[in-house]
Amino acid sequence: MRARTMRVTDVKLLRLIADQADRMRLKCVPVVTYANEFAVPTVLGMLRPMVLLPVALTTGLTPEDFAAIIRHELAHIRRYDLWMNLLQRVIESLLFFHPAAWFISRRLSAEREVCCDDLVVSSGCKPMDYAGALLRMAELCASSRKPVALALAAASDRTPLLERRIERL
């Protein structure tokens, strides 16, 4: 995956990313790349995490929106969500036959996103500004060629996760 991505090389963006990593109190700044294969920002890699951004975000976000989105992804790294996600998938595999396991798994995934939203807000981002950044990011990702509904809506019964997150903020 690392070979098929384009590293962020813009000095201003790299400085902004380093500043956001500082605000999230990360020990080191992860690699941030652009990837055509992803419709939404994603963190990959458990030992050497990297942030993958959809190419659509390169021009469509203001620096403040970009900072908020990056800060959310860095929050996943700070919280070790990739390790928890691995554990969650192992448990899903072992209990694939039990409906409660799938229900709990969906709830855990949604709560992980909410916890990262809380970290973004507690690190100094205003809730309304962050909600607007999430909305603009969703619009940009939806206008790209990839279907974003599955990724952003990690659905519950009726209300998509993104909508609940924005209402909550």
C-alpha positions as semicolon CSV with decimal commas, in nm:
position;residue;x (nm);y (nm);z (nm)
1;M;0,000;0,000;0,000
2;R;0,284;0,239;0,083
3;A;0,420;0,204;-0,271
4;R;0,089;0,307;-0,431
5;T;0,054;0,634;-0,243
6;M;0,193;0,983;-0,296
7;R;0,357;1,140;0,008
8;V;0,253;1,489;0,106
9;T;0,545;1,709;0,006
10;D;0,400;2,058;0,043
11;V;0,601;2,231;0,315
12;K;0,300;2,422;0,449
13;L;0,094;2,105;0,480
14;L;0,382;1,918;0,644
15;R;0,418;2,199;0,896
16;L;0,042;2,192;0,960
17;I;0,052;1,813;1,008
18;A;0,346;1,840;1,250
19;D;0,157;2,108;1,445
20;Q;-0,152;1,887;1,468
21;A;0,060;1,592;1,584
22;D;0,199;1,821;1,854
23;R;-0,151;1,923;1,961
24;M;-0,250;1,556;1,983
25;R;0,066;1,488;2,188
26;L;0,202;1,224;1,953
27;K;0,564;1,125;2,003
28;C;0,638;1,129;1,631
29;V;0,466;1,262;1,323
30;P;0,321;0,984;1,107
31;V;0,363;0,975;0,731
32;V;0,069;1,137;0,551
33;T;-0,001;1,036;0,191
34;Y;-0,261;1,073;-0,081
35;A;-0,421;0,754;-0,209
36;N;-0,658;0,705;-0,500
37;E;-0,803;0,384;-0,354
38;F;-0,961;0,546;-0,049
39;A;-1,281;0,748;-0,038
40;V;-1,234;0,878;0,316
41;P;-0,929;0,959;0,532
42;T;-0,793;0,642;0,687
43;V;-0,515;0,533;0,919
44;L;-0,325;0,216;0,828
45;G;-0,035;0,035;0,985
46;M;-0,006;-0,070;1,344
47;L;0,369;-0,051;1,398
48;R;0,430;0,243;1,163
49;P;0,094;0,414;1,123
50;M;0,033;0,631;0,822
51;V;-0,259;0,855;0,733
52;L;-0,408;0,803;0,388
53;L;-0,607;1,090;0,243
54;P;-0,830;1,079;-0,063
55;V;-0,699;1,289;-0,350
56;A;-1,026;1,487;-0,344
57;L;-0,913;1,654;-0,021
58;T;-0,606;1,810;-0,182
59;T;-0,783;2,122;-0,303
60;G;-1,128;2,122;-0,150
61;L;-1,060;2,204;0,215
62;T;-0,944;2,518;0,388
63;P;-0,630;2,483;0,603
64;E;-0,848;2,489;0,917
65;D;-1,074;2,212;0,785
66;F;-0,772;2,009;0,675
67;A;-0,618;2,051;1,021
68;A;-0,936;1,928;1,190
69;I;-0,960;1,622;0,965
70;I;-0,592;1,539;1,018
71;R;-0,634;1,588;1,392
72;H;-0,916;1,332;1,393
73;E;-0,699;1,075;1,216
74;L;-0,412;1,145;1,454
75;A;-0,652;1,088;1,743
76;H;-0,700;0,732;1,616
77;I;-0,324;0,684;1,636
78;R;-0,301;0,838;1,982
79;R;-0,578;0,613;2,114
80;Y;-0,425;0,298;1,961
81;D;-0,750;0,237;1,777
82;L;-0,580;0,019;1,516
83;W;-0,487;-0,233;1,784
84;M;-0,836;-0,226;1,930
85;N;-0,981;-0,269;1,582
86;L;-0,764;-0,579;1,532
87;L;-0,887;-0,724;1,859
88;Q;-1,244;-0,643;1,760
89;R;-1,205;-0,823;1,425
90;V;-1,058;-1,131;1,594
91;I;-1,354;-1,146;1,832
92;E;-1,594;-1,099;1,538
93;S;-1,425;-1,391;1,362
94;L;-1,459;-1,615;1,666
95;L;-1,821;-1,515;1,734
96;F;-1,935;-1,466;1,374
97;F;-2,250;-1,666;1,442
98;H;-2,377;-1,448;1,726
99;P;-2,590;-1,141;1,637
100;A;-2,496;-0,965;1,961
101;A;-2,128;-0,977;1,861
102;W;-2,208;-0,788;1,540
103;F;-2,426;-0,537;1,723
104;I;-2,157;-0,470;1,983
105;S;-1,893;-0,444;1,710
106;R;-2,093;-0,177;1,525
107;R;-2,140;0,015;1,851
108;L;-1,769;-0,003;1,932
109;S;-1,679;0,130;1,588
110;A;-1,921;0,420;1,628
111;E;-1,794;0,497;1,978
112;R;-1,435;0,500;1,852
113;E;-1,529;0,777;1,610
114;V;-1,710;0,971;1,884
115;C;-1,409;0,942;2,115
116;C;-1,183;1,078;1,843
117;D;-1,428;1,364;1,784
118;D;-1,410;1,443;2,155
119;L;-1,029;1,445;2,140
120;V;-1,037;1,686;1,846
121;V;-1,269;1,922;2,031
122;S;-1,074;1,896;2,358
123;S;-0,753;1,979;2,171
124;G;-0,888;2,323;2,082
125;C;-1,108;2,284;1,776
126;K;-1,448;2,452;1,808
127;P;-1,733;2,199;1,778
128;M;-1,919;2,391;1,505
129;D;-1,602;2,442;1,301
130;Y;-1,519;2,073;1,331
131;A;-1,873;1,970;1,235
132;G;-1,847;2,193;0,928
133;A;-1,512;2,037;0,837
134;L;-1,665;1,689;0,862
135;L;-1,952;1,795;0,642
136;R;-1,726;1,952;0,377
137;M;-1,504;1,645;0,380
138;A;-1,806;1,421;0,330
139;E;-1,925;1,637;0,040
140;L;-1,582;1,621;-0,126
141;C;-1,554;1,248;-0,076
142;A;-1,908;1,191;-0,201
143;S;-1,834;1,385;-0,518
144;S;-1,536;1,162;-0,591
145;R;-1,583;0,844;-0,788
146;K;-1,584;0,613;-0,483
147;P;-1,904;0,526;-0,294
148;V;-1,874;0,704;0,037
149;A;-2,201;0,597;0,192
150;L;-2,067;0,272;0,333
151;A;-1,754;0,427;0,475
152;L;-1,914;0,730;0,633
153;A;-2,245;0,585;0,735
154;A;-2,118;0,275;0,918
155;A;-2,484;0,249;0,972
156;S;-2,702;0,203;1,267
157;D;-3,073;0,138;1,242
158;R;-3,187;0,465;1,090
159;T;-2,946;0,756;1,131
160;P;-2,608;0,738;0,959
161;L;-2,308;0,769;1,188
162;L;-2,181;1,089;1,027
163;E;-2,515;1,260;1,079
164;R;-2,523;1,154;1,444
165;R;-2,166;1,278;1,492
166;I;-2,245;1,618;1,344
167;E;-2,565;1,653;1,549
168;R;-2,370;1,561;1,861
169;L;-2,106;1,825;1,793
